[in-house]
Amino acid sequence: MRLVFILGDQLTRGISSLDGIDPARDVVLMVEVAAEATYVRHHKQKLVLILSAMRHFAEELRAEGIRVDYVRLDAPENRQDFCAELARAVARHLPEAVVVTHPGEWRVLQLMQGWSEALGLPVEIRDDDRFLCQPAEFARLTTAGKTGRMEYFYREMRRRTGLLMEGAKPVGGKWNYDAENRKALPRGHRAPKRKRFAPDAVTAEVMTLVETRFADHFGTLDQFGWPVTRTEALLALDDFLRVALPSFGDWQDAMQAGEDFLYHSLIAPALNIGLLTALEVAAAAEREYLEGRAPLNAVEGFIRQVIGWREFVRGIYWTEMPGYAQTNALNATRPLPSFYWTGDTRMRCIAEVVRGTRENAYAHHIQRLMVTGNFALLAGIAPAEIEAWYLAVYADAFEWVELPNVHGMVAHADGGRLGSKPYAAAAAYIGRMSDYCRGCGYDAKARTGRNACPMNFLYWNFLITHQARFGKNPRMALPYKALAAMGKGERAAITAEAEAFLAKMKTPEAEPPAQISMPW
Ligand code: FAD
Ligand code: DLZ
């Protein structure tokens, strides 16, 4: 008899740990544990999503005749972490072996690698074959020089999957249509309403549990609408393909106050917990192009995110951890300001992204990168502080995907492994791509002075501070030319205003990190 241990982001019927399961003898173990809810204090919607999806998935397996030993969070005997709950389950079932699928986080892999010795049993850790590129393959591609930049890796994934390919050539003659995908929205534009899912009885019960047990976690549940079953996730995907994909490319980088979803797919939470798979999502988008319902710039742009960026960051995570998380190339050490939690800032862009994040456990890529990410980079926030925030507040956040995006793309803490230049921008970028600056208390055009937008003096201060590192980077030649043309007085004013602003920034009381107990 084998015990198949399925984690909360492994809710896929085809997950490798279920391969060859014998319903007559084997048992599936699923456990709800507080340690996973609190190692960072996840957004309430993320907790509801995962616990409700786990309960639904367990019922689906049972309906197939598979025996599931499911430990609820509020079970009195629950010892509230993976190791202790696995040990208890082994004592209950006395299996010959434990089978698991490779987890999504380094910290959990460390736990798993201790299980065999601790339990005195074989523990088989199977590859997570929901991904197109396994870590060993990514390492081989790295040796072959194909992971230096995402674009080369992406082309390799296109060749391998045959998506948007005509023989050996990319459909349309170009690999990448990104240059067409940077349009700003017309003033007052309203995006279509998106399919959201009203909580059923299972979700409603979990909501009560989360509101009671994790009352002090960030976020509200009022607008919870995430799919919690595969059936709902497929409906959400279908909704995206019909109402949003055709415009996904054009307005991929745009932002607008009050429009929290625009033309994005909203599928990352479902994808990352296993309700959908990357290949089926990419193939569904390709079909929209082939059957003439969506343009190539939109479909290629979307597929690049799913089989390019998503697989690329995972490859970096698993081939470069644990050292990756320790780097801090820009020596950023400042604590995260309180307004990342409260939204209480005069910078309308940040207030608006924090509001959407609190209400939806969601922000789209450019909001994450060029608003909250950009500010954190310019203000020199310590990478670990920014990472913990992103890991906590987004429903789709798991370390394999969150860390490279934050540590590499946002903080440039990896010294350029993920991107050849930092994604730093002044207010002009935000003003061009959104309506946030209209009606903002700050002046987006002023670099210095009483009402200057902090994104401006912090941006120029960032260039001054890191001139030795970036001054000769050809991709940063333009801003450094502008900096060189500035008078000494203006440079001094920039530095002084940046220092004064940063010194005044309020930070929350430090919290001790959650301890994950090991029973052996
Ligand atoms: P869409 O915009 O519709 O994109 C389609 C899909 O492409 C996404 O669902 C996602 O699976 C994939 N994708 C797009 N960009 C990326 C990327 N850079 N890396 C990996 N996959 C990508 N994505 C997560 O899934 N989890 C995270 O924790 C996460 N943290 C991020 C933190 C920062 C600072 C940044 C800049 C990006 C982060 N991303 C993360 C990537 C991206 O922002 C989200 O995948 C996306 O916003 C999810 O919304 P969506 O499903 O509507 O995506
Ligand atoms: C994120 C999360 C949460 C909040 N709770 C659970 C849980 O109670 N049980 C579980 O199996 N998984 C949970 N997860 C997902 C895990 O944190 C995730 O599987 C690991 O981080 C590995 O990616």
Coordinates of C-alpha atoms and ligand atoms in Angstrom, one line a residue:
M1 CA 0.0 0.0 0.0
R2 CA 1.3 3.4 -0.9
L3 CA 0.5 6.8 0.5
V4 CA 0.2 9.4 -2.2
F5 CA 0.7 12.9 -0.6
I6 CA -0.9 15.7 -2.7
L7 CA -0.1 19.3 -1.9
G8 CA -2.4 22.3 -2.3
D9 CA -0.9 23.4 -5.6
Q10 CA -0.9 19.9 -7.1
L11 CA -4.7 19.6 -7.8
T12 CA -4.4 18.0 -11.2
R13 CA -5.9 14.6 -12.0
G14 CA -2.9 13.9 -14.2
I15 CA -0.3 14.8 -11.5
S16 CA 2.6 12.4 -11.6
S17 CA 2.1 11.2 -8.0
L18 CA -1.3 9.7 -9.0
D19 CA 0.2 7.7 -11.9
G20 CA -0.5 4.1 -11.4
I21 CA -2.5 4.6 -8.2
D22 CA -4.3 1.4 -7.1
P23 CA -7.7 2.5 -5.6
A24 CA -8.0 -0.9 -4.0
R25 CA -4.9 -0.5 -1.9
D26 CA -3.4 3.0 -2.0
V27 CA -4.5 6.1 -0.1
V28 CA -4.3 9.8 -1.1
L29 CA -3.3 12.1 1.8
M30 CA -4.2 15.8 1.7
V31 CA -3.7 18.1 4.7
E32 CA -4.7 21.6 5.6
V33 CA -2.0 23.0 7.8
A34 CA -1.5 26.4 9.4
A35 CA 2.2 26.4 8.7
E36 CA 1.5 26.8 5.0
A37 CA -0.9 29.7 5.7
T38 CA 1.5 31.6 7.9
Y39 CA 5.1 31.1 6.7
V40 CA 4.1 34.3 5.0
R41 CA 0.7 35.6 6.0
H42 CA -1.1 34.9 2.8
H43 CA -4.0 37.1 1.5
K44 CA -7.4 35.8 2.7
Q45 CA -8.5 35.1 -0.9
K46 CA -5.4 33.0 -1.5
L47 CA -6.2 30.9 1.6
V48 CA -9.8 30.4 0.5
L49 CA -8.8 29.6 -3.0
I50 CA -6.4 26.9 -2.0
L51 CA -8.4 25.3 0.8
S52 CA -11.6 25.3 -1.2
A53 CA -9.9 23.9 -4.3
M54 CA -8.3 21.2 -2.1
R55 CA -11.7 20.2 -0.6
H56 CA -13.3 20.0 -4.1
F57 CA -10.4 18.1 -5.5
A58 CA -10.6 15.5 -2.7
E59 CA -14.3 15.0 -3.4
E60 CA -13.6 14.5 -7.1
L61 CA -11.0 11.8 -6.3
R62 CA -13.5 10.1 -3.9
A63 CA -16.1 10.2 -6.6
E64 CA -13.7 8.1 -8.7
G65 CA -13.4 5.5 -6.0
I66 CA -10.0 6.7 -4.7
R67 CA -9.6 6.6 -0.9
V68 CA -8.7 10.1 0.4
D69 CA -7.5 10.8 3.9
Y70 CA -8.2 14.5 4.2
V71 CA -7.2 16.4 7.3
R72 CA -9.1 19.6 7.9
L73 CA -7.4 22.7 9.4
D74 CA -9.8 22.7 12.3
A75 CA -9.4 18.9 13.1
P76 CA -8.5 18.9 16.8
E77 CA -5.6 16.4 16.3
N78 CA -4.1 18.3 13.4
R79 CA -0.5 19.2 14.2
Q80 CA -0.5 21.9 11.5
D81 CA 2.6 21.2 9.4
F82 CA 3.4 18.9 6.5
C83 CA 6.0 16.9 8.4
A84 CA 4.0 16.2 11.5
E85 CA 0.8 15.4 9.5
L86 CA 2.6 13.0 7.2
A87 CA 4.1 11.3 10.2
R88 CA 0.7 10.9 11.8
A89 CA -0.8 9.6 8.5
V90 CA 2.1 7.0 8.2
A91 CA 1.2 5.8 11.7
R92 CA -2.5 5.5 10.7
H93 CA -2.0 3.7 7.4
L94 CA 1.4 1.9 7.7
P95 CA 2.2 2.3 4.0
E96 CA 5.1 0.5 2.3
A97 CA 6.1 3.8 0.5
V98 CA 5.2 7.4 0.2
V99 CA 4.8 9.0 -3.3
V100 CA 4.9 12.7 -3.9
T101 CA 5.3 15.1 -6.8
H102 CA 8.2 17.5 -6.8
P103 CA 7.0 20.6 -4.9
G104 CA 6.9 24.2 -6.0
E105 CA 9.1 25.6 -3.3
W106 CA 12.7 25.0 -2.3
R107 CA 11.8 25.0 1.4
V108 CA 9.3 22.2 0.9
L109 CA 11.8 20.2 -1.2
Q110 CA 14.1 20.4 1.8
L111 CA 11.4 19.0 4.0
M112 CA 10.6 16.2 1.5
Q113 CA 14.3 15.2 1.2
G114 CA 14.3 14.4 5.0
W115 CA 11.1 12.3 5.0
S116 CA 12.5 9.0 3.9
E117 CA 15.1 8.9 6.7
A118 CA 12.7 10.3 9.3
L119 CA 9.9 7.9 8.5
G120 CA 12.1 4.9 7.7
L121 CA 10.3 4.4 4.4
P122 CA 11.0 4.9 0.7
V123 CA 9.8 8.3 -0.4
E124 CA 9.5 8.6 -4.2
I125 CA 9.7 12.3 -5.4
R126 CA 8.4 12.3 -9.0
D127 CA 9.0 15.0 -11.6
D128 CA 6.3 17.6 -11.9
D129 CA 5.5 16.9 -15.6
R130 CA 2.9 19.6 -15.8
F131 CA 5.8 21.9 -16.9
L132 CA 7.2 21.7 -20.4
C133 CA 10.8 22.0 -19.3
Q134 CA 12.2 20.0 -16.4
P135 CA 15.0 21.6 -14.3
A136 CA 17.6 19.1 -15.6
E137 CA 16.6 20.0 -19.2
F138 CA 16.8 23.7 -18.3
A139 CA 20.3 23.1 -17.0
R140 CA 21.3 21.4 -20.3
L141 CA 19.8 24.3 -22.3
T142 CA 21.8 26.7 -20.1
T143 CA 25.0 24.8 -20.9
A144 CA 24.1 25.0 -24.5
G145 CA 23.8 28.8 -24.1
K146 CA 20.0 28.9 -24.7
T147 CA 18.9 30.4 -21.4
G148 CA 20.9 33.6 -21.4
R149 CA 17.8 35.5 -22.3
M150 CA 14.2 34.5 -22.2
E151 CA 13.7 35.0 -26.0
Y152 CA 16.1 32.2 -27.0
F153 CA 14.6 29.8 -24.5
Y154 CA 11.1 30.8 -25.7
R155 CA 12.0 29.9 -29.3
E156 CA 13.2 26.6 -28.1
M157 CA 9.8 26.0 -26.4
R158 CA 8.0 27.0 -29.6
R159 CA 10.0 24.5 -31.6
R160 CA 9.5 21.8 -29.0
T161 CA 5.7 22.3 -28.7
G162 CA 5.1 23.2 -32.4
L163 CA 2.8 26.1 -31.1
L164 CA 2.5 28.8 -33.7
M165 CA 5.0 27.1 -36.0
E166 CA 4.9 26.4 -39.7
G167 CA 7.5 23.7 -40.0
A168 CA 10.7 25.2 -38.6
K169 CA 9.5 28.8 -39.0
P170 CA 7.4 30.9 -36.7
V171 CA 3.9 31.6 -38.0
G172 CA 3.7 35.1 -39.5
G173 CA 7.5 35.2 -40.0
K174 CA 8.4 36.7 -36.6
W175 CA 8.9 35.1 -33.3
N176 CA 7.8 38.0 -31.2
Y177 CA 5.2 40.7 -31.7
D178 CA 5.9 42.6 -28.5
A179 CA 6.5 45.9 -30.3
E180 CA 2.8 46.0 -31.2
N181 CA 1.7 45.3 -27.6
R182 CA 2.4 48.6 -25.8
K183 CA -0.7 50.7 -26.5
A184 CA -2.3 53.0 -23.9
L185 CA -6.0 52.8 -23.4
P186 CA -8.3 55.4 -24.9
R187 CA -9.6 57.8 -22.1
G188 CA -12.5 56.4 -20.1
H189 CA -12.3 53.0 -21.7
R190 CA -14.3 50.3 -20.0
A191 CA -13.1 46.7 -20.3
P192 CA -15.7 43.9 -20.6
K193 CA -17.1 42.3 -17.4
R194 CA -15.3 39.0 -16.6
K195 CA -16.6 35.7 -15.5
R196 CA -16.3 35.3 -11.7
F197 CA -17.7 32.5 -9.6
A198 CA -20.0 32.9 -6.6
P199 CA -18.9 30.9 -3.6
D200 CA -20.7 27.5 -3.3
A201 CA -21.3 25.8 0.1
V202 CA -17.7 24.5 0.3
T203 CA -16.2 27.8 -0.4
A204 CA -18.6 29.6 1.9
E205 CA -17.5 27.3 4.8
V206 CA -13.8 27.9 4.1
M207 CA -14.5 31.7 4.0
T208 CA -15.9 31.5 7.5
L209 CA -12.9 29.4 8.6
V210 CA -10.4 31.9 7.1
E211 CA -12.2 35.0 8.5
T212 CA -12.1 33.4 12.0
R213 CA -8.7 31.8 12.0
F214 CA -6.7 34.3 9.9
A215 CA -8.7 37.5 10.6
D216 CA -5.5 39.6 10.7
H217 CA -4.3 38.6 7.3
F218 CA -4.2 41.1 4.5
G219 CA -7.1 41.4 2.0
T220 CA -10.9 41.2 1.9
L221 CA -13.1 38.3 0.8
D222 CA -16.1 40.4 -0.4
Q223 CA -15.1 40.1 -4.1
F224 CA -13.9 36.5 -4.0
G225 CA -14.6 35.0 -7.5
W226 CA -11.8 32.7 -8.3
P227 CA -12.5 29.3 -9.9
V228 CA -12.0 26.5 -7.3
T229 CA -12.7 23.5 -9.6
R230 CA -11.4 22.4 -12.9
T231 CA -14.8 22.8 -14.4
E232 CA -14.9 26.5 -13.3
A233 CA -11.3 27.0 -14.4
L234 CA -12.2 25.8 -17.9
L235 CA -15.2 28.2 -18.0
A236 CA -12.9 31.1 -16.9
L237 CA -10.5 30.1 -19.7
D238 CA -13.3 30.1 -22.2
D239 CA -14.5 33.5 -21.0
F240 CA -10.9 34.9 -21.5
L241 CA -10.6 33.4 -25.0
R242 CA -13.9 34.9 -26.1
V243 CA -14.0 38.3 -24.4
A244 CA -10.4 39.4 -23.7
L245 CA -7.8 37.5 -25.8
P246 CA -8.4 39.4 -29.0
S247 CA -7.4 42.7 -27.2
F248 CA -4.8 41.1 -24.8
G249 CA -1.9 42.1 -27.0
D250 CA -2.8 45.7 -27.7
W251 CA -3.5 46.6 -24.0
Q252 CA -1.2 44.2 -22.3
D253 CA 0.8 47.0 -20.7
A254 CA -2.0 49.5 -20.0
M255 CA -3.4 50.4 -16.6
Q256 CA -6.5 52.3 -15.6
A257 CA -7.9 53.3 -12.2
G258 CA -10.9 51.1 -11.3
E259 CA -10.2 48.6 -14.1
D260 CA -8.6 45.8 -12.2
F261 CA -8.5 43.0 -14.9
L262 CA -8.6 44.7 -18.3
Y263 CA -7.8 42.1 -21.0
H264 CA -5.7 39.8 -18.9
S265 CA -6.5 36.1 -18.6
L266 CA -6.8 35.9 -14.8
I267 CA -5.8 32.2 -15.1
A268 CA -2.5 32.2 -13.1
P269 CA -4.2 31.2 -9.8
A270 CA -5.9 28.2 -11.5
L271 CA -2.8 27.3 -13.5
N272 CA -0.5 27.4 -10.5
I273 CA -2.6 25.2 -8.3
G274 CA -3.2 22.7 -11.1
L275 CA -6.8 23.3 -12.3
L276 CA -5.4 24.0 -15.8
T277 CA -2.2 23.0 -17.5
A278 CA 0.1 25.3 -19.4
L279 CA 0.0 23.3 -22.6
E280 CA -3.8 23.1 -22.8
V281 CA -4.1 26.9 -22.2
A282 CA -1.5 27.7 -24.8
A283 CA -3.1 25.3 -27.3
A284 CA -6.5 26.8 -26.7
A285 CA -5.1 30.3 -27.4
E286 CA -3.4 29.0 -30.6
R287 CA -6.8 27.6 -31.8
E288 CA -8.3 31.1 -31.5
Y289 CA -5.7 32.4 -33.9
L290 CA -5.9 29.5 -36.3
E291 CA -9.7 29.7 -36.5
G292 CA -9.5 33.5 -37.1
R293 CA -11.0 34.7 -33.8
A294 CA -7.9 36.5 -32.3
P295 CA -5.0 38.3 -34.0
L296 CA -1.5 37.0 -34.0
N297 CA 0.0 39.8 -31.8
A298 CA -2.4 38.9 -29.0
V299 CA -2.0 35.1 -29.3
E300 CA 1.7 35.1 -29.7
G301 CA 2.0 37.6 -26.8
F302 CA -0.1 35.4 -24.6
I303 CA 1.6 32.1 -25.5
R304 CA 5.0 33.8 -24.9
Q305 CA 4.0 34.5 -21.3
V306 CA 2.8 30.9 -20.7
I307 CA 5.4 28.8 -22.4
G308 CA 8.2 31.4 -22.4
W309 CA 8.3 33.5 -19.2
R310 CA 6.5 31.0 -17.0
E311 CA 8.8 28.1 -17.8
F312 CA 11.9 30.3 -17.9
V313 CA 11.5 31.7 -14.4
R314 CA 10.8 28.2 -13.1
G315 CA 14.0 27.0 -14.8
I316 CA 16.0 29.8 -13.2
Y317 CA 14.4 29.0 -9.8
W318 CA 15.2 25.3 -9.7
T319 CA 18.7 25.6 -11.3
E320 CA 19.9 28.5 -9.2
M321 CA 18.4 28.0 -5.8
P322 CA 19.2 28.3 -3.0
G323 CA 22.0 30.8 -3.9
Y324 CA 19.7 32.8 -6.1
A325 CA 17.6 34.1 -3.1
Q326 CA 20.8 35.2 -1.2
T327 CA 22.1 37.7 -3.8
N328 CA 21.6 41.4 -3.3
A329 CA 23.5 43.0 -6.2
L330 CA 22.3 46.5 -5.6
N331 CA 22.8 46.3 -1.8
A332 CA 19.2 47.3 -1.1
T333 CA 18.4 47.2 2.6
R334 CA 15.5 49.5 3.4
P335 CA 12.3 47.9 5.0
L336 CA 9.1 47.8 3.1
P337 CA 7.0 50.9 3.7
S338 CA 3.6 50.5 5.5
F339 CA 1.7 51.8 2.5
Y340 CA 2.2 48.5 0.7
W341 CA -0.3 47.1 3.3
T342 CA -2.5 50.1 3.9
G343 CA -2.5 51.9 0.5
D344 CA -2.2 55.1 2.5
T345 CA 0.0 57.2 0.2
R346 CA -0.5 60.2 -2.0
M347 CA 1.0 58.4 -4.9
R348 CA -2.2 57.5 -6.7
C349 CA -0.6 54.7 -8.7
I350 CA 0.5 52.8 -5.7
A351 CA -2.7 53.5 -3.7
E352 CA -4.7 52.1 -6.7
V353 CA -2.6 49.0 -7.1
V354 CA -2.7 48.2 -3.4
R355 CA -6.5 48.7 -3.4
G356 CA -6.9 46.2 -6.3
T357 CA -4.5 43.8 -4.6
R358 CA -6.4 44.0 -1.3
E359 CA -9.8 43.5 -3.0
N360 CA -8.8 40.8 -5.6
A361 CA -5.5 39.2 -4.5
Y362 CA -4.6 40.2 -8.1
A363 CA -2.7 42.9 -10.0
H364 CA -1.6 42.4 -13.6
H365 CA 2.0 42.2 -14.7
I366 CA 2.7 45.9 -15.4
Q367 CA 1.1 47.0 -12.1
R368 CA 3.4 44.5 -10.3
L369 CA 6.5 45.4 -12.3
M370 CA 6.2 49.1 -13.0
V371 CA 4.2 50.4 -10.0
T372 CA 4.8 48.6 -6.8
G373 CA 8.0 46.9 -8.2
N374 CA 9.4 50.1 -9.7
F375 CA 8.9 52.0 -6.4
A376 CA 10.6 49.2 -4.4
L377 CA 13.6 49.2 -6.8
L378 CA 14.0 52.9 -6.8
A379 CA 13.6 53.1 -3.0
G380 CA 16.1 50.4 -2.4
I381 CA 13.8 48.1 -0.5
A382 CA 15.6 44.9 0.7
P383 CA 14.8 42.0 -1.7
A384 CA 13.6 39.7 1.0
E385 CA 11.1 42.3 2.2
I386 CA 9.6 42.8 -1.3
E387 CA 9.6 39.1 -1.9
A388 CA 7.7 38.3 1.2
W389 CA 5.0 40.9 0.3
Y390 CA 4.5 39.6 -3.3
L391 CA 4.4 36.0 -2.0
A392 CA 1.7 36.9 0.5
V393 CA -0.6 39.2 -1.4
Y394 CA -1.2 37.5 -4.8
A395 CA -3.5 34.4 -5.2
D396 CA -1.1 33.0 -7.9
A397 CA 2.1 33.4 -5.8
F398 CA 4.3 30.4 -5.2
E399 CA 8.0 30.9 -4.7
W400 CA 9.1 29.2 -8.0
V401 CA 7.4 31.9 -10.0
E402 CA 7.3 34.8 -7.5
L403 CA 11.0 34.8 -6.5
P404 CA 12.6 35.2 -10.0
N405 CA 10.1 37.8 -10.9
V406 CA 10.7 39.8 -7.8
H407 CA 14.3 39.1 -7.0
G408 CA 15.4 39.2 -10.6
M409 CA 13.0 41.3 -12.6
V410 CA 12.0 43.9 -10.0
A411 CA 14.9 44.2 -7.6
H412 CA 17.8 43.3 -10.1
A413 CA 19.2 41.6 -7.0
D414 CA 20.5 38.8 -9.2
G415 CA 22.9 41.2 -11.0
G416 CA 21.2 40.8 -14.3
R417 CA 20.6 37.0 -14.7
L418 CA 16.9 37.6 -15.6
G419 CA 17.1 41.0 -17.3
S420 CA 20.0 42.9 -18.8
K421 CA 18.9 46.2 -17.3
P422 CA 16.8 47.1 -14.3
Y423 CA 13.1 47.9 -14.9
A424 CA 13.4 51.4 -13.5
A425 CA 11.1 54.2 -14.7
A426 CA 10.1 57.7 -13.7
A427 CA 6.5 59.0 -13.6
A428 CA 6.4 59.7 -17.3
Y429 CA 6.2 55.9 -18.0
I430 CA 3.3 55.5 -15.6
G431 CA 1.6 58.6 -17.0
R432 CA 1.9 57.2 -20.6
M433 CA 0.6 53.8 -19.8
S434 CA -2.2 54.7 -17.3
D435 CA -4.6 57.4 -16.1
Y436 CA -3.1 57.2 -12.6
C437 CA -1.3 60.5 -12.7
R438 CA -4.4 62.4 -13.6
G439 CA -5.9 63.4 -10.3
C440 CA -2.8 62.4 -8.4
G441 CA -1.7 64.8 -5.6
Y442 CA 1.8 64.9 -6.9
D443 CA 3.1 66.6 -10.0
A444 CA 4.2 63.9 -12.5
K445 CA 6.2 66.4 -14.5
A446 CA 8.3 67.8 -11.7
R447 CA 11.6 66.2 -10.9
T448 CA 12.2 68.2 -7.8
G449 CA 10.3 70.6 -5.6
R450 CA 7.6 70.4 -3.0
N451 CA 5.1 68.6 -5.0
A452 CA 7.4 66.5 -7.3
C453 CA 6.3 62.9 -7.8
P454 CA 8.6 60.7 -5.7
M455 CA 8.9 58.3 -8.7
N456 CA 10.9 61.2 -10.4
F457 CA 13.5 62.2 -7.8
L458 CA 13.8 58.5 -6.7
Y459 CA 14.4 57.5 -10.4
W460 CA 17.2 60.0 -10.9
N461 CA 18.6 59.3 -7.5
F462 CA 18.7 55.6 -8.5
L463 CA 20.7 56.4 -11.6
I464 CA 23.1 58.6 -9.6
T465 CA 23.5 55.9 -6.9
H466 CA 24.2 53.1 -9.4
Q467 CA 26.1 55.0 -12.0
A468 CA 29.2 52.8 -11.6
R469 CA 27.1 49.7 -12.4
F470 CA 24.8 50.9 -15.1
G471 CA 26.5 54.0 -16.5
K472 CA 28.1 52.1 -19.3
N473 CA 25.1 49.8 -20.0
P474 CA 24.2 50.5 -23.7
R475 CA 20.5 49.9 -22.9
M476 CA 20.7 52.8 -20.4
A477 CA 22.6 55.2 -22.5
L478 CA 19.7 57.6 -23.0
P479 CA 18.8 58.2 -19.3
Y480 CA 22.5 58.5 -18.4
K481 CA 22.9 61.1 -21.2
A482 CA 20.0 63.1 -19.7
L483 CA 21.6 62.8 -16.3
A484 CA 25.0 64.0 -17.7
A485 CA 23.2 67.1 -19.1
M486 CA 21.8 68.0 -15.6
G487 CA 23.4 70.8 -13.6
K488 CA 25.2 70.0 -10.3
G489 CA 22.5 71.9 -8.4
E490 CA 19.7 69.8 -9.8
R491 CA 21.6 66.6 -9.0
A492 CA 22.2 67.8 -5.5
A493 CA 18.5 68.6 -5.1
I494 CA 17.5 65.2 -6.4
T495 CA 19.7 63.4 -3.9
A496 CA 18.6 65.6 -1.0
E497 CA 14.9 65.2 -1.8
A498 CA 15.2 61.4 -2.2
E499 CA 17.0 61.1 1.1
A500 CA 14.5 63.2 2.9
F501 CA 11.6 61.3 1.4
L502 CA 13.1 57.9 2.2
A503 CA 14.0 58.9 5.7
K504 CA 10.3 59.8 6.4
M505 CA 8.8 56.6 5.0
K506 CA 6.9 54.7 7.7
T507 CA 7.5 51.0 8.1
P508 CA 5.4 48.4 9.9
E509 CA 6.6 46.8 13.1
A510 CA 8.9 43.9 12.3
E511 CA 7.2 40.5 12.7
P512 CA 9.1 37.4 13.7
P513 CA 9.2 34.8 10.9
A514 CA 6.8 31.9 11.3
Q515 CA 8.6 28.7 12.5
I516 CA 7.9 25.5 10.6
S517 CA 8.4 22.7 13.1
M518 CA 10.1 19.5 12.3
P519 CA 8.8 16.7 14.6
W520 CA 12.0 14.7 14.3
Ligands
FAD1 P1 -1.8 37.3 -18.1 O1 -1.3 38.6 -18.2 O2 -3.1 37.0 -18.7 O3 -0.7 36.3 -18.6 C1 -0.9 34.9 -19.0 C2 -0.1 34.0 -18.2 O4 1.2 34.1 -18.5 C3 -0.2 34.2 -16.7 O5 -1.4 33.6 -16.1 C4 1.1 33.5 -16.2 O6 0.9 32.1 -16.0 C5 2.0 33.7 -17.4 N1 3.0 34.8 -17.1 C6 2.9 36.0 -17.5 N2 4.0 36.7 -17.1 C7 4.7 35.9 -16.4 C8 6.0 36.0 -15.7 N3 6.7 37.1 -15.7 N4 6.4 34.9 -15.0 C9 5.7 33.8 -15.0 N5 4.5 33.6 -15.7 C10 4.1 34.6 -16.4 N6 3.1 35.2 -11.8 C11 2.6 34.1 -11.1 O7 2.0 33.2 -11.6 N7 2.9 34.1 -9.7 C12 3.5 35.0 -9.1 O8 3.8 34.9 -7.9 C13 4.0 36.2 -9.8 N8 4.6 37.2 -9.2 C14 5.0 38.2 -10.0 C15 5.7 39.3 -9.3 C16 6.2 40.3 -10.1 C17 6.9 41.5 -9.4 C18 6.0 40.4 -11.5 C19 6.5 41.5 -12.3 C20 5.3 39.4 -12.1 C21 4.8 38.3 -11.4 N9 4.1 37.2 -12.0 C22 3.7 36.2 -11.2 C23 3.9 37.2 -13.4 C24 2.6 37.9 -13.9 O9 2.5 39.2 -13.3 C25 1.4 37.1 -13.4 O10 1.5 35.8 -13.9 C26 0.1 37.6 -14.1 O11 -0.1 39.0 -13.7 C27 -1.1 36.8 -13.6 O12 -2.2 37.3 -14.2 P2 -2.9 36.7 -15.4 O13 -3.2 35.3 -15.2 O14 -4.1 37.6 -15.7 O15 -1.8 36.8 -16.5
DLZ2 C1 -0.3 27.9 0.0 C2 -0.9 26.7 0.7 C3 -1.7 27.0 1.8 C4 -2.1 28.3 2.3 N1 -2.2 25.9 2.6 C5 -1.9 24.7 2.2 C6 -2.4 23.6 2.9 O1 -3.0 23.7 3.9 N2 -2.1 22.3 2.5 C7 -1.3 22.1 1.4 O2 -1.1 21.0 1.0 N3 -0.8 23.2 0.7 C8 -1.1 24.4 1.0 N4 -0.6 25.5 0.4 C9 0.3 25.2 -0.8 C10 1.7 24.9 -0.3 O3 2.2 26.0 0.3 C11 2.5 24.5 -1.6 O4 2.1 23.2 -2.0 C12 4.0 24.5 -1.3 O5 4.3 25.9 -1.1 C13 4.8 24.0 -2.4 O6 4.6 24.7 -3.6

